Amino acid sequence: MLSRRLFTRTQIALARSAARTGSARAPLATSNLAARRALHATPAARADTTARTTTSSLTHADTAASAETRATIDRFQRYTLGTYVRPPLVLTHGEGCWVFDSDGRKFLDFTAGIAVNALGHADPEVARILHHQAQRMVHMSNLYHNEWAGELAEALVESTIAAEQARSTAPAAVGEGASASTATFHPSKVFFANSGTEANEGALKFAKKYGNLQREAHPDRYPQGKHEVLAFSRGFHGRSMGALSATAAPAYQTPFQPLVPGFTHTPYNNVAAAEAAIHEGTCAVIVEPIQGEGGVHMATPEFLQALRRRCDAVGALLIYDEIQCGLGRTGQLWGFQHYPADCRPDLVTMAKPLANGIPIGAVLLTDETAAKINPGDHGTTFGGNPLACRVGLHVLQRIRQPEFLAQVRATGAHLKAQAEGQLQQAFPDLVTGVRGVGMMVGIQLSCNPAPLVDLARERGLLIITAGGNTVRLVPSLTLTADEADQGIRILADSLRAFQAQQTP
Ligand SMILES: Cc1ncc(COP(=O)(O)O)c(C=O)c1O
């Protein structure tokens, strides 16, 4: 009885909080359907809702959290700024694609810390390197060289060049035969930061400087200046003022107006609108070749080709935000490598998986842009620290292996096929589409997917939403076919429960 009362109170608090923040917008918002119904329902309906959620397959019920766990959460919430709505469990550790909570429950993790833990949780080699490096040196700033930042920079540049050379002899998976170009992305330098947002801020600053120098050199060509940036609908680039200005979501932007001037947005994949919006005053175009937060949408080859063409025509830089889709997640080292050669970028930003969860971000630049950046133009205290860079080097060395990437493609294709067969075909009214490539799979629903996140978690599977109506599967790249099948089975069970809830 006590736990039922606590459950109701906690869940209602969660629901209220979700309603306050706008659950579709709150990061990882997982407002519980039962809780939301409880909030608005009559006592009789409330009892009915609870009965429906306690089905036999509900192996990880929120209501089963121990009193200790609830007390801990209450205490944590008292002191933590409420920018996230979290379910009533406390995660303690993980192993591979599995995580465990303080009550000893085991969950299959299809979130990987939002597409971060590429090698899974508690990878023994990552742990060994962390331990060893922590005993040597964690941080010394960028005032000095350290043993690892330069190694990682070299590995990023050389791995990209090698991957591009290998790719140039293979047809693009998307838009095959669409281009006779043999262009490759040939980076020469790396800037290290601490997160995806910071990587994008760096890239935008480099592009602004590039544009300003162009303007100085050619005042007649750029009389109005050259500092505008084009970004796209549903794109997500981060939450600091520059990155947020590039992120075209009113719910993220509105409370923080005025933002940085000079940012324009056009619809993703709309070639004509993008072509019209890129002009002589544009210094950069920033785009995710495969959108993550926006709902797992792939760019069309024609769209990326048009961006490249227009950027060349007006002397603007093309920035690919590969923070979510890069570094092996799609089964290629870079997401753009699924596309024809004449879509290659000038700058690439990365972060999430690079150090398997140790914060890091980076920008890859071609010589042309790198040559415009001088000492003092940009900097960071933590970026490039030896701890993150040493782990990053290890992660990169593992994920760039052709066998590793082939495994991501194979398991990812299996995961997607299972989602199509076991979910879309079995629940055609609820599941209206399956998208994505590699270990980046979006399952589009005909309704708000937040309740499904809760139903899956209460059955032992962690998933996240993306865009307005999509569930996103971004597990560790080490996921096995068997784990993919287990997750799909739980999702099918969750969809059955979802369907039952929808039925009056
Ligand atoms: C494509 C993309 N860009 C930028 C970011 C921001 O990265 P971070 O949260 O590490 O600052 C994200 C985060 O989800 C992302 O998916």
Coordinates of C-alpha atoms and ligand atoms in Angstrom, one line a residue:
M1 CA 0.0 0.0 0.0
L2 CA 2.8 2.3 1.0
S3 CA 4.7 1.6 -2.3
R4 CA 1.4 2.1 -4.3
R5 CA 0.9 5.5 -2.6
L6 CA 4.5 6.5 -3.3
F7 CA 4.3 5.3 -6.8
T8 CA 1.3 7.4 -7.5
R9 CA 2.9 10.5 -5.9
T10 CA 6.2 10.1 -7.7
Q11 CA 4.6 9.4 -11.0
I12 CA 2.2 12.3 -10.7
A13 CA 5.2 14.5 -9.8
L14 CA 6.9 13.2 -13.0
A15 CA 3.8 13.9 -15.0
R16 CA 3.4 17.4 -13.6
S17 CA 7.0 18.1 -14.4
A18 CA 6.7 16.7 -17.9
A19 CA 3.6 18.8 -18.4
R20 CA 5.5 21.9 -17.2
T21 CA 8.5 21.3 -19.4
G22 CA 6.5 20.0 -22.4
S23 CA 7.3 16.3 -22.4
A24 CA 7.9 16.2 -26.2
R25 CA 10.7 18.7 -25.7
A26 CA 12.1 17.6 -22.4
P27 CA 15.3 15.7 -23.0
L28 CA 14.6 12.0 -22.6
A29 CA 11.1 12.9 -21.6
T30 CA 9.4 9.7 -20.6
S31 CA 6.3 10.9 -18.8
N32 CA 4.5 7.7 -17.8
L33 CA 1.2 7.2 -19.5
A34 CA -0.3 5.6 -16.4
A35 CA 0.8 8.7 -14.4
R36 CA -0.6 11.1 -16.9
R37 CA -3.8 9.3 -16.9
A38 CA -3.8 9.1 -13.2
L39 CA -3.3 12.9 -13.1
H40 CA -6.5 13.6 -15.0
A41 CA -8.6 10.5 -14.2
T42 CA -11.4 9.8 -11.8
P43 CA -10.6 7.4 -8.9
A44 CA -12.3 4.5 -10.7
A45 CA -10.4 5.2 -13.9
R46 CA -7.2 5.5 -11.9
A47 CA -7.6 2.0 -10.5
D48 CA -8.3 0.7 -14.0
T49 CA -5.2 2.3 -15.4
T50 CA -3.0 0.7 -12.7
A51 CA -4.6 -2.7 -13.3
R52 CA -3.8 -2.4 -17.1
T53 CA -0.2 -1.6 -16.6
T54 CA 0.5 -4.5 -14.2
T55 CA 0.3 -7.2 -16.8
S56 CA 2.3 -10.4 -16.4
S57 CA 5.1 -9.3 -18.8
L58 CA 5.7 -6.2 -16.7
T59 CA 9.0 -7.5 -15.3
H60 CA 10.6 -4.2 -14.3
A61 CA 7.6 -2.3 -13.0
D62 CA 8.2 1.2 -11.7
T63 CA 6.1 0.3 -8.7
A64 CA 8.7 -2.4 -7.8
A65 CA 11.4 0.1 -7.0
S66 CA 12.5 -0.3 -3.4
A67 CA 11.7 2.3 -0.7
E68 CA 15.5 3.0 -0.5
T69 CA 15.6 3.8 -4.2
R70 CA 12.6 6.1 -3.9
A71 CA 14.1 7.9 -0.9
T72 CA 17.3 8.3 -2.8
I73 CA 15.5 9.8 -5.8
D74 CA 13.5 12.1 -3.7
R75 CA 16.8 13.4 -2.1
F76 CA 18.5 13.7 -5.5
Q77 CA 15.6 15.6 -6.9
R78 CA 15.6 18.0 -4.0
Y79 CA 19.1 19.2 -5.1
T80 CA 19.2 18.7 -8.8
L81 CA 17.9 21.3 -11.3
G82 CA 14.9 19.9 -12.9
T83 CA 16.0 20.0 -16.6
Y84 CA 15.2 16.3 -17.1
V85 CA 12.3 14.1 -16.3
R86 CA 13.6 10.7 -15.1
P87 CA 11.9 7.4 -14.3
P88 CA 12.0 6.1 -10.8
L89 CA 15.2 4.0 -10.9
V90 CA 18.9 4.6 -10.2
L91 CA 21.4 3.0 -12.6
T92 CA 24.5 1.8 -10.9
H93 CA 26.6 -0.1 -13.5
G94 CA 26.6 -1.8 -16.9
E95 CA 28.1 -4.5 -18.9
G96 CA 28.1 -4.5 -22.7
C97 CA 24.6 -3.7 -23.8
W98 CA 23.1 -4.2 -20.4
V99 CA 22.7 -1.9 -17.4
F100 CA 21.7 -2.6 -13.8
D101 CA 19.8 -0.5 -11.2
S102 CA 20.2 -0.1 -7.5
D103 CA 17.5 -2.8 -6.9
G104 CA 19.5 -5.3 -8.9
R105 CA 17.3 -5.2 -12.0
K106 CA 18.9 -5.7 -15.4
F107 CA 17.9 -3.7 -18.5
L108 CA 18.8 -4.2 -22.1
D109 CA 20.1 -0.8 -23.2
F110 CA 19.1 0.4 -26.6
T111 CA 20.1 4.0 -25.8
A112 CA 23.9 3.6 -25.1
G113 CA 23.8 6.9 -23.3
I114 CA 22.2 8.5 -26.3
A115 CA 24.4 7.0 -29.0
V116 CA 27.6 7.3 -26.9
N117 CA 28.9 4.0 -25.5
A118 CA 30.1 2.6 -28.8
L119 CA 32.0 -0.3 -27.2
G120 CA 29.3 -1.0 -24.6
H121 CA 29.4 -0.4 -20.9
A122 CA 32.4 -1.3 -18.7
D123 CA 34.6 -2.4 -21.7
P124 CA 37.6 -4.1 -20.0
E125 CA 40.2 -2.5 -22.2
V126 CA 38.7 1.0 -21.8
A127 CA 38.6 0.5 -18.1
R128 CA 42.3 -0.6 -18.1
I129 CA 43.4 2.4 -20.1
L130 CA 41.4 4.8 -17.9
H131 CA 43.0 3.3 -14.8
H132 CA 46.5 3.4 -16.2
Q133 CA 46.2 7.0 -17.6
A134 CA 44.5 8.3 -14.4
Q135 CA 47.7 7.2 -12.6
R136 CA 49.9 9.1 -15.1
M137 CA 48.1 12.3 -16.0
V138 CA 44.5 13.4 -16.3
H139 CA 44.8 17.0 -17.3
M140 CA 47.5 19.6 -18.0
S141 CA 45.7 22.1 -20.3
N142 CA 46.6 23.1 -23.9
L143 CA 49.5 25.2 -22.7
Y144 CA 51.7 22.1 -23.3
H145 CA 51.7 19.0 -25.6
N146 CA 50.6 15.8 -23.9
E147 CA 51.3 12.3 -25.0
W148 CA 47.8 11.5 -26.5
A149 CA 46.1 14.5 -28.1
G150 CA 48.4 14.6 -31.0
E151 CA 48.2 10.8 -31.4
L152 CA 44.4 11.0 -31.6
A153 CA 44.5 13.9 -34.0
E154 CA 46.8 12.0 -36.3
A155 CA 44.6 8.9 -36.1
L156 CA 41.5 10.9 -36.9
V157 CA 43.0 12.5 -39.9
E158 CA 44.7 9.4 -41.2
S159 CA 41.8 7.1 -40.5
T160 CA 39.5 9.4 -42.4
I161 CA 41.8 9.7 -45.4
A162 CA 42.2 5.9 -45.4
A163 CA 38.4 5.3 -45.1
E164 CA 37.8 7.8 -47.9
Q165 CA 40.3 6.1 -50.1
A166 CA 38.7 2.7 -49.5
R167 CA 35.2 4.3 -50.1
S168 CA 36.2 5.9 -53.3
T169 CA 36.6 2.5 -54.9
A170 CA 33.1 1.4 -53.7
P171 CA 29.8 2.8 -54.8
A172 CA 27.8 5.0 -52.4
A173 CA 25.0 3.0 -50.7
V174 CA 22.6 6.0 -51.0
G175 CA 22.4 7.5 -54.5
E176 CA 24.5 4.8 -56.1
G177 CA 25.7 5.9 -59.5
A178 CA 24.5 9.4 -58.9
S179 CA 27.9 10.9 -59.3
A180 CA 31.0 10.3 -61.4
S181 CA 33.0 12.4 -58.9
T182 CA 35.9 10.8 -57.1
A183 CA 36.3 13.7 -54.6
T184 CA 37.3 12.6 -51.1
F185 CA 37.2 14.5 -47.8
H186 CA 40.8 15.1 -47.0
P187 CA 41.1 16.7 -43.6
S188 CA 44.5 17.9 -42.3
K189 CA 43.9 19.2 -38.7
V190 CA 41.8 18.5 -35.6
F191 CA 40.5 20.8 -32.9
F192 CA 39.5 19.1 -29.6
A193 CA 36.6 20.2 -27.4
N194 CA 34.6 18.5 -24.6
S195 CA 31.2 17.9 -26.1
G196 CA 29.2 17.9 -29.4
T197 CA 27.9 21.4 -28.7
E198 CA 31.4 22.7 -28.2
A199 CA 32.6 21.0 -31.4
N200 CA 29.8 22.8 -33.3
E201 CA 30.6 26.1 -31.6
G202 CA 34.2 25.7 -32.7
A203 CA 33.2 24.8 -36.3
L204 CA 30.9 27.8 -36.5
K205 CA 33.6 30.1 -35.2
F206 CA 36.1 28.8 -37.7
A207 CA 33.6 29.3 -40.5
K208 CA 32.8 32.9 -39.3
K209 CA 36.5 33.7 -39.3
Y210 CA 36.9 32.1 -42.8
G211 CA 34.0 34.2 -44.0
N212 CA 35.3 37.4 -42.5
L213 CA 38.7 36.9 -44.1
Q214 CA 37.0 36.2 -47.4
R215 CA 35.2 39.5 -47.1
E216 CA 38.3 41.4 -46.2
A217 CA 40.1 39.9 -49.2
H218 CA 37.2 40.5 -51.6
P219 CA 35.1 43.4 -50.4
D220 CA 33.5 43.9 -53.8
R221 CA 32.3 40.4 -54.0
Y222 CA 30.9 40.4 -50.4
P223 CA 29.7 44.0 -49.8
Q224 CA 27.2 43.0 -47.1
G225 CA 29.6 40.8 -45.2
K226 CA 30.0 37.0 -45.2
H227 CA 28.8 35.7 -41.9
E228 CA 25.4 34.1 -42.4
V229 CA 24.8 30.4 -41.5
L230 CA 22.2 28.1 -43.0
A231 CA 20.8 25.2 -41.0
F232 CA 17.7 22.9 -41.4
S233 CA 14.4 22.0 -39.9
R234 CA 14.5 19.1 -37.4
G235 CA 18.3 19.5 -37.1
F236 CA 19.9 19.4 -33.6
H237 CA 23.3 21.0 -33.0
G238 CA 23.4 21.7 -29.3
R239 CA 22.2 24.1 -26.6
S240 CA 24.8 26.9 -26.3
M241 CA 23.9 30.1 -27.9
G242 CA 25.6 29.5 -31.3
A243 CA 24.6 25.8 -31.6
L244 CA 21.1 26.6 -30.3
S245 CA 20.8 29.3 -33.0
A246 CA 21.5 26.6 -35.6
T247 CA 18.9 24.3 -33.9
A248 CA 15.6 25.1 -35.6
A249 CA 13.2 24.0 -32.8
P250 CA 11.0 26.7 -31.3
A251 CA 10.7 24.9 -28.0
Y252 CA 14.4 24.9 -27.6
Q253 CA 14.9 28.4 -28.9
T254 CA 12.0 30.5 -27.8
P255 CA 12.7 30.9 -24.0
F256 CA 16.2 32.1 -24.9
Q257 CA 15.6 34.8 -27.4
P258 CA 17.3 36.8 -28.7
L259 CA 19.7 34.3 -30.2
V260 CA 22.8 34.8 -32.3
P261 CA 21.9 36.8 -35.5
G262 CA 22.6 35.6 -39.0
F263 CA 21.1 32.0 -38.8
T264 CA 18.5 31.0 -41.3
H265 CA 16.6 27.6 -41.6
T266 CA 15.0 25.9 -44.5
P267 CA 13.3 22.5 -44.6
Y268 CA 15.6 19.5 -44.5
N269 CA 15.9 17.7 -47.9
N270 CA 14.2 20.6 -49.8
V271 CA 16.8 21.3 -52.5
A272 CA 15.1 24.4 -54.0
A273 CA 14.7 26.2 -50.6
A274 CA 18.3 25.5 -49.7
E275 CA 19.7 26.6 -53.0
A276 CA 17.8 29.8 -52.7
A277 CA 18.9 30.4 -49.1
I278 CA 22.7 30.0 -49.8
H279 CA 24.0 33.3 -51.1
E280 CA 27.2 35.3 -51.2
G281 CA 26.7 36.4 -47.6
T282 CA 26.7 32.8 -46.4
C283 CA 29.8 31.7 -44.6
A284 CA 28.6 28.2 -43.7
V285 CA 25.9 25.5 -44.0
I286 CA 25.6 23.1 -41.1
V287 CA 23.7 19.8 -41.6
E288 CA 23.4 16.3 -40.1
P289 CA 23.8 13.9 -43.0
I290 CA 21.6 11.6 -41.0
Q291 CA 19.5 13.4 -38.4
G292 CA 19.3 11.8 -34.9
E293 CA 17.3 13.9 -32.5
G294 CA 15.0 15.1 -35.3
G295 CA 13.7 11.6 -35.8
V296 CA 16.3 9.5 -37.7
H297 CA 15.9 11.0 -41.1
M298 CA 18.5 10.5 -43.9
A299 CA 19.4 13.3 -46.2
T300 CA 18.8 12.6 -49.9
P301 CA 21.9 12.5 -52.0
E302 CA 20.4 15.3 -54.2
F303 CA 20.1 17.5 -51.1
L304 CA 23.7 17.0 -50.0
Q305 CA 24.9 17.4 -53.6
A306 CA 23.0 20.7 -53.9
L307 CA 24.5 22.0 -50.6
R308 CA 28.0 21.1 -51.8
R309 CA 27.4 22.8 -55.2
R310 CA 26.0 26.0 -53.8
C311 CA 28.7 26.2 -51.1
D312 CA 31.3 26.0 -53.8
A313 CA 29.5 28.6 -55.9
V314 CA 29.4 31.2 -53.2
G315 CA 32.6 30.3 -51.3
A316 CA 30.8 29.0 -48.1
L317 CA 32.0 26.1 -45.9
L318 CA 29.9 22.9 -45.6
I319 CA 29.9 21.6 -42.0
Y320 CA 28.7 18.0 -41.4
D321 CA 27.5 17.5 -37.9
E322 CA 28.4 13.8 -37.4
I323 CA 28.1 14.0 -33.6
Q324 CA 25.4 11.3 -33.6
C325 CA 25.7 9.6 -37.0
G326 CA 29.5 9.6 -37.2
L327 CA 32.3 7.3 -35.9
G328 CA 30.9 4.0 -37.0
R329 CA 27.3 4.3 -35.9
T330 CA 26.0 3.7 -39.4
G331 CA 28.5 1.0 -40.3
Q332 CA 30.8 3.5 -42.1
L333 CA 33.4 5.5 -40.3
W334 CA 31.4 8.6 -41.3
G335 CA 27.7 8.9 -42.1
F336 CA 28.5 11.0 -45.2
Q337 CA 30.3 8.0 -46.6
H338 CA 27.0 6.4 -47.5
Y339 CA 26.6 9.2 -50.1
P340 CA 28.1 10.0 -53.5
A341 CA 31.6 11.6 -53.6
D342 CA 30.4 15.0 -54.7
C343 CA 28.7 15.6 -51.2
R344 CA 32.0 15.8 -49.3
P345 CA 32.2 18.4 -46.5
D346 CA 34.8 21.0 -45.5
L347 CA 34.5 20.4 -41.7
V348 CA 33.2 17.5 -39.7
T349 CA 32.1 17.7 -36.0
M350 CA 32.1 14.6 -33.8
A351 CA 31.7 13.8 -30.1
K352 CA 29.4 11.2 -28.5
P353 CA 31.2 7.8 -29.1
L354 CA 34.7 9.1 -29.5
A355 CA 35.9 8.2 -26.0
N356 CA 33.1 5.8 -25.1
G357 CA 31.5 8.1 -22.6
I358 CA 34.4 10.2 -21.4
P359 CA 33.5 13.7 -22.5
I360 CA 35.2 14.8 -25.7
G361 CA 34.3 16.6 -28.9
A362 CA 36.4 17.4 -32.0
V363 CA 36.3 19.2 -35.3
L364 CA 38.1 17.9 -38.4
L365 CA 39.2 20.6 -40.8
T366 CA 40.6 20.7 -44.3
D367 CA 43.8 22.6 -44.9
E368 CA 42.0 25.5 -46.5
T369 CA 40.0 26.3 -43.3
A370 CA 42.8 25.3 -40.9
A371 CA 45.2 27.8 -42.5
K372 CA 42.9 30.6 -41.5
I373 CA 43.0 29.8 -37.7
N374 CA 45.8 31.3 -35.7
P375 CA 47.0 30.8 -32.0
G376 CA 44.5 32.6 -29.7
D377 CA 41.6 32.4 -32.1
H378 CA 39.9 29.6 -30.1
G379 CA 40.7 27.5 -27.1
T380 CA 39.5 25.3 -24.2
T381 CA 40.8 24.3 -20.8
F382 CA 39.7 20.7 -20.8
G383 CA 39.6 19.9 -24.6
G384 CA 42.4 17.5 -25.7
N385 CA 43.2 16.3 -22.2
P386 CA 45.3 13.1 -22.1
L387 CA 42.7 10.9 -20.4
A388 CA 39.9 11.5 -23.0
C389 CA 42.3 11.5 -25.9
R390 CA 44.0 8.2 -24.9
V391 CA 40.6 6.5 -24.6
G392 CA 39.5 8.2 -27.9
L393 CA 42.5 6.7 -29.6
H394 CA 41.6 3.3 -28.4
V395 CA 38.0 3.6 -29.4
L396 CA 38.9 4.9 -32.9
Q397 CA 41.4 2.1 -33.4
R398 CA 38.7 -0.5 -32.7
I399 CA 35.7 1.0 -34.5
R400 CA 37.7 1.9 -37.7
Q401 CA 38.5 -1.8 -38.3
P402 CA 36.7 -3.0 -41.5
E403 CA 35.4 -6.1 -39.6
F404 CA 34.0 -4.0 -36.8
L405 CA 32.2 -1.8 -39.3
A406 CA 30.9 -4.8 -41.2
Q407 CA 29.5 -6.2 -38.0
V408 CA 27.7 -2.9 -37.3
R409 CA 26.2 -3.0 -40.8
A410 CA 25.1 -6.6 -40.5
T411 CA 23.6 -6.4 -37.0
G412 CA 22.1 -3.0 -37.8
A413 CA 20.4 -4.5 -40.9
H414 CA 19.2 -7.4 -38.8
L415 CA 17.8 -5.0 -36.2
K416 CA 16.0 -2.9 -38.8
A417 CA 14.6 -6.0 -40.6
Q418 CA 13.3 -7.3 -37.3
A419 CA 11.7 -4.0 -36.6
E420 CA 10.0 -4.0 -40.0
G421 CA 8.9 -7.6 -39.7
Q422 CA 8.0 -8.0 -36.0
L423 CA 6.8 -4.4 -35.3
Q424 CA 5.7 -2.6 -38.4
Q425 CA 4.0 -5.6 -40.0
A426 CA 2.5 -6.9 -36.8
F427 CA 1.2 -3.5 -35.6
P428 CA 0.5 -1.5 -38.8
D429 CA -1.9 0.9 -37.1
L430 CA 0.8 1.9 -34.5
V431 CA 4.0 1.5 -36.4
T432 CA 3.9 3.6 -39.6
G433 CA 7.6 3.4 -40.7
V434 CA 11.1 2.1 -39.9
R435 CA 14.0 4.2 -40.9
G436 CA 17.8 4.4 -40.5
V437 CA 21.0 2.7 -41.3
G438 CA 23.4 0.6 -39.1
M439 CA 22.8 1.0 -35.4
M440 CA 20.7 4.1 -35.9
V441 CA 17.1 2.9 -36.3
G442 CA 13.9 5.0 -36.0
I443 CA 10.5 3.5 -35.5
Q444 CA 7.8 5.9 -36.4
L445 CA 4.5 5.7 -34.6
S446 CA 1.1 7.0 -35.5
C447 CA 1.0 8.7 -32.0
N448 CA 3.2 10.2 -29.2
P449 CA 5.8 7.5 -28.5
A450 CA 6.5 8.6 -24.9
P451 CA 4.2 6.0 -23.3
L452 CA 6.0 3.2 -25.3
V453 CA 9.3 4.3 -23.7
D454 CA 7.7 3.6 -20.3
L455 CA 6.1 0.4 -21.3
A456 CA 9.4 -0.9 -22.7
R457 CA 11.4 0.1 -19.7
E458 CA 8.9 -1.6 -17.4
R459 CA 9.6 -4.7 -19.5
G460 CA 13.4 -4.4 -19.2
L461 CA 14.3 -2.4 -22.4
L462 CA 15.7 1.2 -22.4
I463 CA 14.8 3.2 -25.6
I464 CA 14.5 6.9 -26.4
T465 CA 12.3 9.1 -28.5
A466 CA 13.3 11.3 -31.4
G467 CA 11.4 14.0 -33.3
G468 CA 7.7 14.1 -32.5
N469 CA 6.6 10.6 -33.2
T470 CA 9.6 8.3 -33.4
V471 CA 11.3 5.8 -31.1
R472 CA 15.1 5.7 -31.6
L473 CA 17.2 2.6 -31.2
V474 CA 20.9 3.6 -30.8
P475 CA 22.4 0.6 -28.9
S476 CA 26.1 0.1 -28.5
L477 CA 27.8 -0.9 -31.7
T478 CA 28.8 -4.2 -30.1
L479 CA 25.1 -5.3 -30.0
T480 CA 24.7 -9.0 -31.0
A481 CA 21.9 -10.3 -33.2
D482 CA 20.6 -12.2 -30.3
E483 CA 20.4 -9.0 -28.2
A484 CA 18.7 -7.3 -31.1
D485 CA 16.1 -10.1 -31.2
Q486 CA 15.5 -9.8 -27.4
G487 CA 15.0 -6.1 -27.7
I488 CA 12.5 -6.5 -30.6
R489 CA 10.6 -9.1 -28.6
I490 CA 10.2 -6.7 -25.7
L491 CA 9.2 -3.9 -28.1
A492 CA 6.5 -6.2 -29.6
D493 CA 5.2 -7.0 -26.1
S494 CA 5.3 -3.3 -25.2
L495 CA 3.3 -2.4 -28.4
R496 CA 0.7 -5.1 -27.5
A497 CA 0.3 -3.4 -24.1
F498 CA 0.2 0.0 -25.8
Q499 CA -2.5 -1.2 -28.1
A500 CA -4.5 -2.5 -25.2
Q501 CA -4.2 0.9 -23.5
Q502 CA -5.4 2.6 -26.6
T503 CA -8.5 0.4 -26.8
P504 CA -11.4 1.9 -24.9
Ligands
LIG1 C1 23.7 15.8 -34.1 C2 24.0 16.4 -32.8 N1 24.7 17.5 -32.7 C3 25.1 18.1 -31.5 C4 24.7 17.5 -30.3 C5 25.1 18.1 -29.0 O1 26.0 17.3 -28.4 P1 26.3 17.4 -26.9 O2 25.1 17.0 -26.2 O3 27.5 16.5 -26.6 O4 26.7 18.8 -26.6 C6 23.9 16.3 -30.4 C7 23.4 15.7 -29.1 O5 22.5 14.9 -29.1 C8 23.6 15.7 -31.6 O6 22.9 14.6 -31.7

